[in-house]
Amino acid sequence: GNSVTQMEGPVTLSEEAFLTINCTYTATGYPSLFWYVQYPGEGLQLLLKATKADDKGSNKGFEATYRKETTSFHLEKGSVQVSDSAVYFCALSRIQGAQKLVFGQGTRLTINP
Amino acid sequence: DAGVTQSPTHLIKTRGQQVTLRCSPISGHKSVSWYQQVLGQGPQFIFQYYEKEERGRGNFPDRFSARQFPNYSSELNVNALLLGDSALYLCASSPRIEGETQYFGPGTRLLVL
């Protein structure tokens, strides 16, 4: 079946550090891939997406590249800020009669000043 | 434009009771999906509705049901509540059923005592 595996958290970094959160997936065919972010007490916000192999999604300094050969979609940011502290979810979407998102377990990121 | 709205924001129920959660999609969006997010985990797909018809159902018991109205708003009903139903319930909307990004509301936090 379809599944998403994320890097275990929590992750704690200092401001301006480089961030990588690993995400790998298992799916039949060619899913769309997403990163969502959840701030404390809130719902999910779409951070970025990629719909086909080698696509790069980017937003707010975050980037992720759809790697079909390694079935990965790792999230990166060159210089994190305190305001980036949140839980990050990797997800895939497959159209099989229903467009459902399959999420990873989430990675909690804390940035210290 | 307003985003996805959900009501109520918080709810406390006791075991065995029934609950109804409401969702209004983004204007122009015809597809609504429901997800359950248990504390510390990624969201799990419950239902998708499109044009008032159920298009997908996740691995949830029959105590969970939903419907979509002509104005595309939706209700999620849960009967015979169990302690394990305590979670954040998220609604997401998208313009159509295929190949579309889903946009999430802030969620309804349900606590079952």
Coordinates of C-alpha atoms in Angstrom, one line a residue:
Chain A
G1 CA 0.0 0.0 0.0
N2 CA 0.9 3.7 0.0
S3 CA 3.0 5.0 2.9
V4 CA 5.2 7.8 3.9
T5 CA 8.2 7.6 6.3
Q6 CA 9.6 10.7 7.9
M7 CA 12.7 11.4 9.8
E8 CA 12.3 10.8 13.5
G9 CA 12.0 13.9 15.6
P10 CA 12.1 16.1 17.5
V11 CA 14.7 18.2 15.7
T12 CA 16.3 21.2 17.5
L13 CA 18.5 23.7 15.7
S14 CA 20.0 27.1 16.3
E15 CA 18.8 30.1 14.2
E16 CA 20.5 30.3 10.8
A17 CA 21.4 26.6 10.8
F18 CA 20.8 24.4 7.7
L19 CA 17.7 22.2 7.9
T20 CA 17.0 18.8 6.3
I21 CA 14.0 16.7 7.1
N22 CA 14.1 13.3 5.3
C23 CA 11.0 11.9 3.7
T24 CA 10.7 8.6 1.7
Y25 CA 7.6 7.1 0.3
T26 CA 6.1 3.9 -1.1
A27 CA 3.4 4.1 -3.7
T28 CA 2.3 2.5 -6.9
G29 CA 2.5 4.7 -9.9
Y30 CA 3.4 8.4 -9.7
P31 CA 1.9 10.2 -6.7
S32 CA 2.0 13.9 -6.1
L33 CA 4.1 14.8 -3.0
F34 CA 3.5 17.5 -0.4
W35 CA 5.0 19.2 2.6
Y36 CA 2.5 20.6 5.1
V37 CA 3.3 22.6 8.2
Q38 CA 1.3 22.8 11.4
Y39 CA 1.9 25.6 13.9
P40 CA 0.8 25.1 17.5
G41 CA -2.9 24.9 17.9
E42 CA -3.6 25.3 14.2
G43 CA -4.6 23.2 11.2
L44 CA -2.3 22.2 8.3
Q45 CA -0.9 24.7 5.9
L46 CA 0.5 23.7 2.5
L47 CA 4.2 24.5 2.4
L48 CA 5.1 23.2 -1.1
K49 CA 4.3 20.5 -3.5
A50 CA 5.7 18.6 -6.6
T51 CA 3.6 16.6 -9.0
K52 CA 6.2 14.7 -11.1
A53 CA 9.7 13.3 -11.0
D54 CA 12.5 15.9 -10.8
D55 CA 10.1 18.7 -10.0
K56 CA 11.3 21.1 -7.2
G57 CA 8.7 22.7 -4.9
S58 CA 9.7 25.8 -3.1
N59 CA 8.2 28.3 -0.7
K60 CA 9.4 30.7 2.0
G61 CA 13.0 29.5 1.6
F62 CA 12.0 25.8 1.9
E63 CA 12.7 23.5 -1.0
A64 CA 12.1 19.8 -1.8
T65 CA 12.9 17.8 -5.0
Y66 CA 10.8 14.8 -6.2
R67 CA 13.3 12.0 -6.6
K68 CA 11.7 9.0 -8.2
E69 CA 14.9 6.9 -8.2
T70 CA 15.2 7.1 -4.4
T71 CA 11.5 7.6 -3.7
S72 CA 12.3 10.6 -1.6
F73 CA 11.1 14.2 -1.1
H74 CA 13.5 15.7 1.5
L75 CA 12.7 19.2 2.9
E76 CA 15.6 21.7 3.1
K77 CA 16.1 25.2 4.1
G78 CA 19.4 27.1 4.1
S79 CA 18.9 29.3 7.1
V80 CA 16.1 28.6 9.6
Q81 CA 14.4 31.2 11.8
V82 CA 12.7 30.9 15.2
S83 CA 9.4 31.4 13.4
D84 CA 10.0 28.1 11.5
S85 CA 9.3 26.2 14.7
A86 CA 6.4 23.9 13.9
V87 CA 5.5 20.3 13.0
Y88 CA 6.2 19.3 9.4
F89 CA 4.3 16.6 7.6
C90 CA 5.3 14.9 4.4
A91 CA 2.4 13.5 2.4
L92 CA 1.5 11.8 -0.9
S93 CA -1.7 11.9 -2.9
R94 CA -3.0 9.2 -5.2
I95 CA -6.1 9.3 -7.3
Q96 CA -7.7 5.9 -6.9
G97 CA -11.4 6.8 -7.0
A98 CA -10.7 9.2 -4.1
Q99 CA -8.1 11.8 -3.7
K100 CA -6.8 11.0 -0.3
L101 CA -3.6 12.3 1.3
V102 CA -1.4 9.8 3.1
F103 CA 0.7 11.5 5.8
G104 CA 4.0 10.7 7.5
Q105 CA 4.0 10.8 11.3
G106 CA 5.3 14.4 11.4
T107 CA 8.6 15.9 12.5
R108 CA 8.6 18.5 15.3
L109 CA 11.2 21.3 14.6
T110 CA 12.3 23.7 17.3
I111 CA 14.6 26.6 16.4
N112 CA 16.5 28.3 19.3
P113 CA 17.6 31.9 19.0
Chain B
D1 CA -11.5 34.8 0.0
A2 CA -12.2 33.0 3.2
G3 CA -10.5 29.8 3.8
V4 CA -12.0 26.5 5.0
T5 CA -14.0 27.1 8.1
Q6 CA -15.0 24.5 10.8
S7 CA -17.2 24.6 13.8
P8 CA -17.1 24.2 16.6
T9 CA -13.5 24.8 17.5
H10 CA -13.5 22.7 20.6
L11 CA -16.0 20.1 21.9
I12 CA -16.2 18.0 25.0
K13 CA -18.4 14.9 25.0
T14 CA -18.8 11.8 27.2
R15 CA -18.5 8.2 26.1
G16 CA -21.5 6.9 24.2
Q17 CA -22.7 10.3 23.0
Q18 CA -23.0 11.5 19.5
V19 CA -21.3 14.5 17.8
T20 CA -21.7 16.5 14.6
L21 CA -18.8 18.5 13.2
R22 CA -19.3 21.1 10.4
C23 CA -17.2 22.3 7.6
S24 CA -17.6 25.0 4.9
P25 CA -15.2 24.7 2.0
I26 CA -13.4 27.5 0.2
S27 CA -15.8 29.2 -2.2
G28 CA -15.9 27.4 -5.5
H29 CA -14.5 24.2 -4.1
K30 CA -16.7 21.1 -4.6
S31 CA -14.7 18.4 -2.9
V32 CA -14.5 18.1 0.9
S33 CA -12.4 15.5 2.8
W34 CA -12.3 14.7 6.5
Y35 CA -9.2 13.6 8.4
Q36 CA -8.6 12.5 12.0
Q37 CA -5.4 13.6 13.7
V38 CA -4.6 11.9 17.0
L39 CA -2.1 13.7 19.2
G40 CA 1.4 13.1 18.1
Q41 CA 0.5 11.5 14.8
G42 CA -0.2 12.4 11.2
P43 CA -3.7 12.9 9.9
Q44 CA -5.7 9.8 8.8
F45 CA -8.2 10.0 6.0
I46 CA -11.8 9.4 6.9
F47 CA -14.0 10.4 4.0
Q48 CA -14.0 12.3 0.7
Y49 CA -17.2 13.8 -0.8
Y50 CA -17.6 15.3 -4.2
E51 CA -20.8 16.7 -5.7
K52 CA -22.7 15.4 -2.6
E53 CA -21.5 11.8 -3.2
E54 CA -19.1 9.7 -1.1
R55 CA -16.0 9.1 -3.3
G56 CA -13.7 7.5 -0.7
R57 CA -13.7 6.1 2.8
G58 CA -10.8 5.3 5.0
N59 CA -10.4 2.5 7.5
F60 CA -12.9 3.8 10.1
P61 CA -15.9 2.0 11.7
D62 CA -19.5 2.6 10.7
R63 CA -19.9 4.8 13.7
F64 CA -18.4 7.5 11.5
S65 CA -20.6 9.0 8.8
A66 CA -20.7 12.1 6.7
R67 CA -22.7 14.0 4.2
Q68 CA -22.3 16.9 1.8
F69 CA -25.0 19.5 1.2
P70 CA -26.0 21.3 -2.1
N71 CA -23.9 24.3 -1.1
Y72 CA -20.9 21.9 -0.7
S73 CA -20.6 22.3 3.0
S74 CA -20.3 19.0 5.0
E75 CA -21.0 17.4 8.3
L76 CA -19.1 14.6 10.0
N77 CA -21.1 12.5 12.5
V78 CA -19.6 10.2 15.0
N79 CA -22.0 7.9 17.1
A80 CA -21.3 6.0 20.3
L81 CA -18.2 8.0 21.1
L82 CA -15.2 6.2 22.5
L83 CA -12.3 7.6 24.4
G84 CA -10.1 6.8 21.4
D85 CA -12.1 9.2 19.3
S86 CA -10.5 12.1 21.0
A87 CA -8.6 13.9 18.3
L88 CA -8.3 16.9 16.1
Y89 CA -10.8 16.6 13.2
L90 CA -9.6 18.3 10.0
C91 CA -11.6 19.3 7.0
A92 CA -10.0 19.9 3.7
S93 CA -11.4 21.3 0.4
S94 CA -10.3 21.3 -3.2
P95 CA -11.9 22.5 -6.4
R96 CA -12.4 19.1 -8.0
I97 CA -11.6 15.5 -7.2
E98 CA -8.6 14.9 -9.3
G99 CA -5.1 16.2 -9.2
E100 CA -5.8 19.1 -6.8
T101 CA -4.2 20.4 -3.7
Q102 CA -6.2 20.1 -0.6
Y103 CA -6.6 23.2 1.7
F104 CA -7.2 22.5 5.4
G105 CA -9.3 24.3 7.9
P106 CA -8.2 24.9 11.5
G107 CA -9.9 21.8 12.8
T108 CA -12.3 20.8 15.6
R109 CA -10.7 19.5 18.7
L110 CA -12.8 16.8 20.3
L111 CA -12.3 15.5 23.8
V112 CA -14.2 12.4 24.9
L113 CA -14.3 11.8 28.6

